Amino acid sequence: MKVLMVITSHDQLGNTGRKTGFWLEELAAPYYVFKDSGAAITLASPKGGRPPLDPKSNEPEFRTDLTLRFEADAAAEAQLDKTVRLDGVKQEDFDTVFYPGGHGPMWDLAEDKDSVKLIESFLAAGKTIAVVCHSTGALRHVKTPDGKPVVEGKEVTGFTNGEEEDVGLTKVVPFLVENEMLKLGAVFSKTANWGVHVVKDGLLITGQNPHSSGPAAEALLAALKGQPLARAS
């Protein structure tokens, strides 16, 4: 099985002067769900190279066994150093794509035309995909073949308004994931702040927050078992 993971290249937290990027647990937890299942993983980002880590995600209170495993994994770190450029990847080469979150995707992946086309191509090929936390925002410009928002009428989850309030960034982010999904006609599903919550609707799997990233990857693997695999190119 071949899994593409798309990571943000954006490192500025709005106009706060603080750094952001990808959230470490949201990369590490799914990474090992896929790796331990025997999948081949490719990491990509809009700019390629080493993507920015949200420094907050590596503070002691947010470290997990899997984030520590990732940091001690020379092969994983080497992959992270050399993410491929997003404009050079094709869905034909992969069975699925997974988008880890962090606040960074709100600025780049949510607006990235290569990302939008990539997600549309996976869905058009009948391949199940997963996005978690703020990366649900990467669906905002994704359309169905007949031009409707891909989330219209779909049950999805993502980082909630309440969770954004908890971290004090409702006035910093360019949009609120929950509000944006509702505006696009999605049925927004959520559990208590920071609870584990994963939703599958058709080919789309979404996870609410960092703790939901591993379970979302497990749900994606389960869904893929019913799909034909991409052939080696």
Tab-separated table of C-alpha atoms in Angstrom:
chain	number	residue	atom	x	y	z
A	1	MET	CA	0.000	0.000	0.000
A	2	LYS	CA	1.274	3.466	-0.917
A	3	VAL	CA	0.292	6.396	1.298
A	4	LEU	CA	0.909	10.075	0.578
A	5	MET	CA	1.000	12.430	3.578
A	6	VAL	CA	0.688	16.157	2.810
A	7	ILE	CA	2.212	18.547	5.340
A	8	THR	CA	2.049	22.342	5.568
A	9	SER	CA	4.983	24.576	4.578
A	10	HIS	CA	3.599	27.622	6.418
A	11	ASP	CA	5.377	28.765	9.587
A	12	GLN	CA	3.880	32.142	10.572
A	13	LEU	CA	0.974	32.296	13.034
A	14	GLY	CA	-0.894	35.165	11.393
A	15	ASN	CA	0.457	38.524	12.536
A	16	THR	CA	1.322	37.363	16.077
A	17	GLY	CA	5.054	37.063	15.375
A	18	ARG	CA	4.847	33.482	16.653
A	19	LYS	CA	5.757	30.352	14.718
A	20	THR	CA	3.362	27.639	13.577
A	21	GLY	CA	3.521	24.673	11.213
A	22	PHE	CA	2.419	21.056	11.427
A	23	TRP	CA	1.383	19.449	14.733
A	24	LEU	CA	3.819	16.674	15.615
A	25	GLU	CA	1.279	14.171	17.011
A	26	GLU	CA	-0.812	14.540	13.855
A	27	LEU	CA	2.137	13.437	11.738
A	28	ALA	CA	3.646	10.840	14.091
A	29	ALA	CA	0.490	8.955	15.112
A	30	PRO	CA	-0.803	8.332	11.552
A	31	TYR	CA	2.739	7.740	10.268
A	32	TYR	CA	3.133	4.727	12.529
A	33	VAL	CA	-0.372	3.436	11.857
A	34	PHE	CA	0.661	3.301	8.194
A	35	LYS	CA	4.270	2.188	8.709
A	36	ASP	CA	3.391	-0.578	11.153
A	37	SER	CA	0.844	-1.904	8.653
A	38	GLY	CA	3.611	-2.253	6.057
A	39	ALA	CA	2.615	0.730	3.917
A	40	ALA	CA	5.147	2.732	1.902
A	41	ILE	CA	4.880	6.396	2.966
A	42	THR	CA	5.743	9.483	0.924
A	43	LEU	CA	5.807	12.880	2.635
A	44	ALA	CA	5.007	15.970	0.566
A	45	SER	CA	4.629	19.698	1.206
A	46	PRO	CA	3.983	22.763	-0.961
A	47	LYS	CA	7.602	23.964	-0.801
A	48	GLY	CA	9.318	20.601	-0.411
A	49	GLY	CA	12.215	20.035	1.960
A	50	ARG	CA	11.876	20.227	5.741
A	51	PRO	CA	8.398	21.464	6.725
A	52	PRO	CA	8.056	23.705	9.790
A	53	LEU	CA	7.113	22.076	13.078
A	54	ASP	CA	4.745	23.995	15.333
A	55	PRO	CA	7.097	24.437	18.318
A	56	LYS	CA	4.188	24.208	20.728
A	57	SER	CA	3.441	20.666	19.572
A	58	ASN	CA	6.792	19.500	20.935
A	59	GLU	CA	6.345	20.949	24.417
A	60	PRO	CA	6.377	18.282	27.183
A	61	GLU	CA	2.596	18.286	27.709
A	62	PHE	CA	1.966	17.448	24.033
A	63	ARG	CA	4.595	14.732	23.608
A	64	THR	CA	3.386	11.157	23.251
A	65	ASP	CA	5.084	7.794	22.893
A	66	LEU	CA	4.657	8.152	19.135
A	67	THR	CA	6.114	11.675	18.884
A	68	LEU	CA	9.134	10.453	20.852
A	69	ARG	CA	9.368	7.400	18.589
A	70	PHE	CA	9.309	9.637	15.505
A	71	GLU	CA	12.067	11.896	16.822
A	72	ALA	CA	14.239	8.860	17.575
A	73	ASP	CA	13.532	7.305	14.150
A	74	ALA	CA	16.411	8.256	11.841
A	75	ALA	CA	14.589	7.011	8.727
A	76	ALA	CA	11.449	9.025	9.545
A	77	GLU	CA	13.475	12.173	10.265
A	78	ALA	CA	15.382	11.709	7.008
A	79	GLN	CA	12.062	11.530	5.144
A	80	LEU	CA	10.842	14.669	6.888
A	81	ASP	CA	14.021	16.483	5.847
A	82	LYS	CA	13.303	15.792	2.191
A	83	THR	CA	9.555	16.085	1.626
A	84	VAL	CA	8.750	16.115	-2.076
A	85	ARG	CA	7.126	19.165	-3.630
A	86	LEU	CA	3.362	18.951	-3.786
A	87	ASP	CA	3.256	20.062	-7.426
A	88	GLY	CA	5.262	16.959	-8.366
A	89	VAL	CA	2.995	14.258	-6.954
A	90	LYS	CA	0.206	12.410	-8.789
A	91	GLN	CA	-2.673	10.490	-7.258
A	92	GLU	CA	-2.069	7.631	-9.717
A	93	ASP	CA	1.050	6.723	-7.735
A	94	PHE	CA	-0.774	6.357	-4.404
A	95	ASP	CA	-3.634	4.461	-2.831
A	96	THR	CA	-4.633	7.303	-0.539
A	97	VAL	CA	-3.662	10.678	0.891
A	98	PHE	CA	-3.678	11.807	4.524
A	99	TYR	CA	-3.455	15.440	5.656
A	100	PRO	CA	-2.060	16.042	9.172
A	101	GLY	CA	-3.086	19.335	10.765
A	102	GLY	CA	-1.547	22.085	12.828
A	103	HIS	CA	-2.435	25.725	12.260
A	104	GLY	CA	-0.143	26.025	9.209
A	105	PRO	CA	-2.578	24.416	6.718
A	106	MET	CA	-5.081	27.221	7.359
A	107	TRP	CA	-2.825	29.556	5.397
A	108	ASP	CA	-1.255	27.417	2.685
A	109	LEU	CA	-3.020	24.084	2.080
A	110	ALA	CA	-6.482	25.655	2.360
A	111	GLU	CA	-5.633	27.892	-0.616
A	112	ASP	CA	-3.115	25.748	-2.532
A	113	LYS	CA	-4.314	24.984	-6.078
A	114	ASP	CA	-2.086	21.901	-6.340
A	115	SER	CA	-3.583	20.561	-3.108
A	116	VAL	CA	-7.137	21.227	-4.304
A	117	LYS	CA	-6.501	19.447	-7.625
A	118	LEU	CA	-4.802	16.552	-5.840
A	119	ILE	CA	-7.722	15.960	-3.466
A	120	GLU	CA	-10.196	16.238	-6.343
A	121	SER	CA	-8.204	13.684	-8.347
A	122	PHE	CA	-8.132	11.144	-5.484
A	123	LEU	CA	-11.890	11.437	-5.007
A	124	ALA	CA	-12.551	11.267	-8.770
A	125	ALA	CA	-10.522	8.034	-8.845
A	126	GLY	CA	-12.755	6.576	-6.122
A	127	LYS	CA	-10.014	6.595	-3.493
A	128	THR	CA	-10.784	7.192	0.179
A	129	ILE	CA	-8.800	10.041	1.784
A	130	ALA	CA	-8.432	11.487	5.281
A	131	VAL	CA	-7.880	14.949	6.742
A	132	VAL	CA	-7.652	15.892	10.403
A	133	CYS	CA	-7.995	18.923	12.651
A	134	HIS	CA	-7.160	22.195	10.828
A	135	SER	CA	-6.512	20.294	7.590
A	136	THR	CA	-10.272	19.901	7.221
A	137	GLY	CA	-9.846	23.507	6.066
A	138	ALA	CA	-7.946	22.148	3.047
A	139	LEU	CA	-11.337	21.001	1.720
A	140	ARG	CA	-12.777	24.519	1.502
A	141	HIS	CA	-12.104	24.985	-2.251
A	142	VAL	CA	-12.397	21.329	-3.276
A	143	LYS	CA	-15.282	20.767	-5.679
A	144	THR	CA	-17.209	17.793	-7.013
A	145	PRO	CA	-17.110	17.178	-10.812
A	146	ASP	CA	-20.329	19.220	-11.133
A	147	GLY	CA	-18.797	22.202	-9.329
A	148	LYS	CA	-20.373	21.918	-5.878
A	149	PRO	CA	-18.359	22.080	-2.636
A	150	VAL	CA	-17.179	18.532	-1.940
A	151	VAL	CA	-18.352	18.801	1.677
A	152	GLU	CA	-21.873	19.951	0.776
A	153	GLY	CA	-24.331	17.562	2.407
A	154	LYS	CA	-21.470	15.487	3.839
A	155	GLU	CA	-20.889	14.753	7.506
A	156	VAL	CA	-17.436	16.040	8.458
A	157	THR	CA	-15.489	17.053	11.545
A	158	GLY	CA	-12.400	19.144	12.237
A	159	PHE	CA	-10.970	21.544	14.797
A	160	THR	CA	-14.023	23.050	16.483
A	161	ASN	CA	-14.840	26.639	17.364
A	162	GLY	CA	-14.652	25.628	21.022
A	163	GLU	CA	-11.185	24.158	20.612
A	164	GLU	CA	-9.999	27.273	18.744
A	165	GLU	CA	-11.350	29.366	21.631
A	166	ASP	CA	-9.475	27.132	24.081
A	167	VAL	CA	-6.170	27.923	22.378
A	168	GLY	CA	-7.048	31.631	22.044
A	169	LEU	CA	-6.657	31.872	18.274
A	170	THR	CA	-10.179	32.576	16.987
A	171	LYS	CA	-9.100	36.108	15.991
A	172	VAL	CA	-5.779	34.978	14.501
A	173	VAL	CA	-6.733	32.219	12.056
A	174	PRO	CA	-7.954	33.273	8.585
A	175	PHE	CA	-11.214	31.341	9.123
A	176	LEU	CA	-12.765	28.949	11.621
A	177	VAL	CA	-12.904	25.361	10.369
A	178	GLU	CA	-16.321	24.646	11.902
A	179	ASN	CA	-17.901	27.841	10.548
A	180	GLU	CA	-16.392	27.322	7.094
A	181	MET	CA	-17.692	23.772	6.802
A	182	LEU	CA	-21.188	24.876	7.858
A	183	LYS	CA	-21.063	27.745	5.348
A	184	LEU	CA	-20.224	25.257	2.596
A	185	GLY	CA	-23.256	23.147	3.468
A	186	ALA	CA	-21.539	20.368	5.411
A	187	VAL	CA	-23.102	18.617	8.391
A	188	PHE	CA	-20.504	19.409	11.051
A	189	SER	CA	-20.140	16.672	13.636
A	190	LYS	CA	-18.203	17.082	16.885
A	191	THR	CA	-17.669	15.692	20.344
A	192	ALA	CA	-16.458	17.449	23.516
A	193	ASN	CA	-13.373	19.638	23.113
A	194	TRP	CA	-10.241	17.465	22.733
A	195	GLY	CA	-12.253	14.243	22.612
A	196	VAL	CA	-11.449	11.607	19.989
A	197	HIS	CA	-13.885	11.871	17.070
A	198	VAL	CA	-13.626	10.442	13.551
A	199	VAL	CA	-16.294	10.597	10.844
A	200	LYS	CA	-16.508	8.672	7.570
A	201	ASP	CA	-18.888	9.789	4.846
A	202	GLY	CA	-18.365	8.185	1.456
A	203	LEU	CA	-14.724	8.563	0.408
A	204	LEU	CA	-14.014	11.219	3.038
A	205	ILE	CA	-12.652	10.530	6.524
A	206	THR	CA	-12.208	13.458	8.899
A	207	GLY	CA	-10.788	13.696	12.424
A	208	GLN	CA	-11.571	16.420	14.940
A	209	ASN	CA	-8.240	17.184	16.634
A	210	PRO	CA	-4.702	15.877	17.335
A	211	HIS	CA	-5.943	12.955	19.452
A	212	SER	CA	-8.150	11.891	16.522
A	213	SER	CA	-5.268	11.650	14.035
A	214	GLY	CA	-4.226	8.059	14.832
A	215	PRO	CA	-7.834	6.796	14.912
A	216	ALA	CA	-8.500	8.588	11.586
A	217	ALA	CA	-5.522	6.779	10.045
A	218	GLU	CA	-6.847	3.466	11.384
A	219	ALA	CA	-10.272	4.223	9.872
A	220	LEU	CA	-8.565	5.025	6.572
A	221	LEU	CA	-6.634	1.740	6.569
A	222	ALA	CA	-9.847	-0.163	7.301
A	223	ALA	CA	-11.583	1.577	4.382
A	224	LEU	CA	-8.688	0.885	2.019
A	225	LYS	CA	-8.887	-2.844	2.610
A	226	GLY	CA	-11.964	-2.815	0.398
A	227	GLN	CA	-10.247	-0.948	-2.451
A	228	PRO	CA	-7.869	-2.162	-5.176
A	229	LEU	CA	-4.292	-0.996	-4.593
A	230	ALA	CA	-2.306	1.283	-6.868
A	231	ARG	CA	0.066	-0.591	-9.131
A	232	ALA	CA	3.785	-0.030	-8.840
A	233	SER	CA	4.758	2.459	-11.530
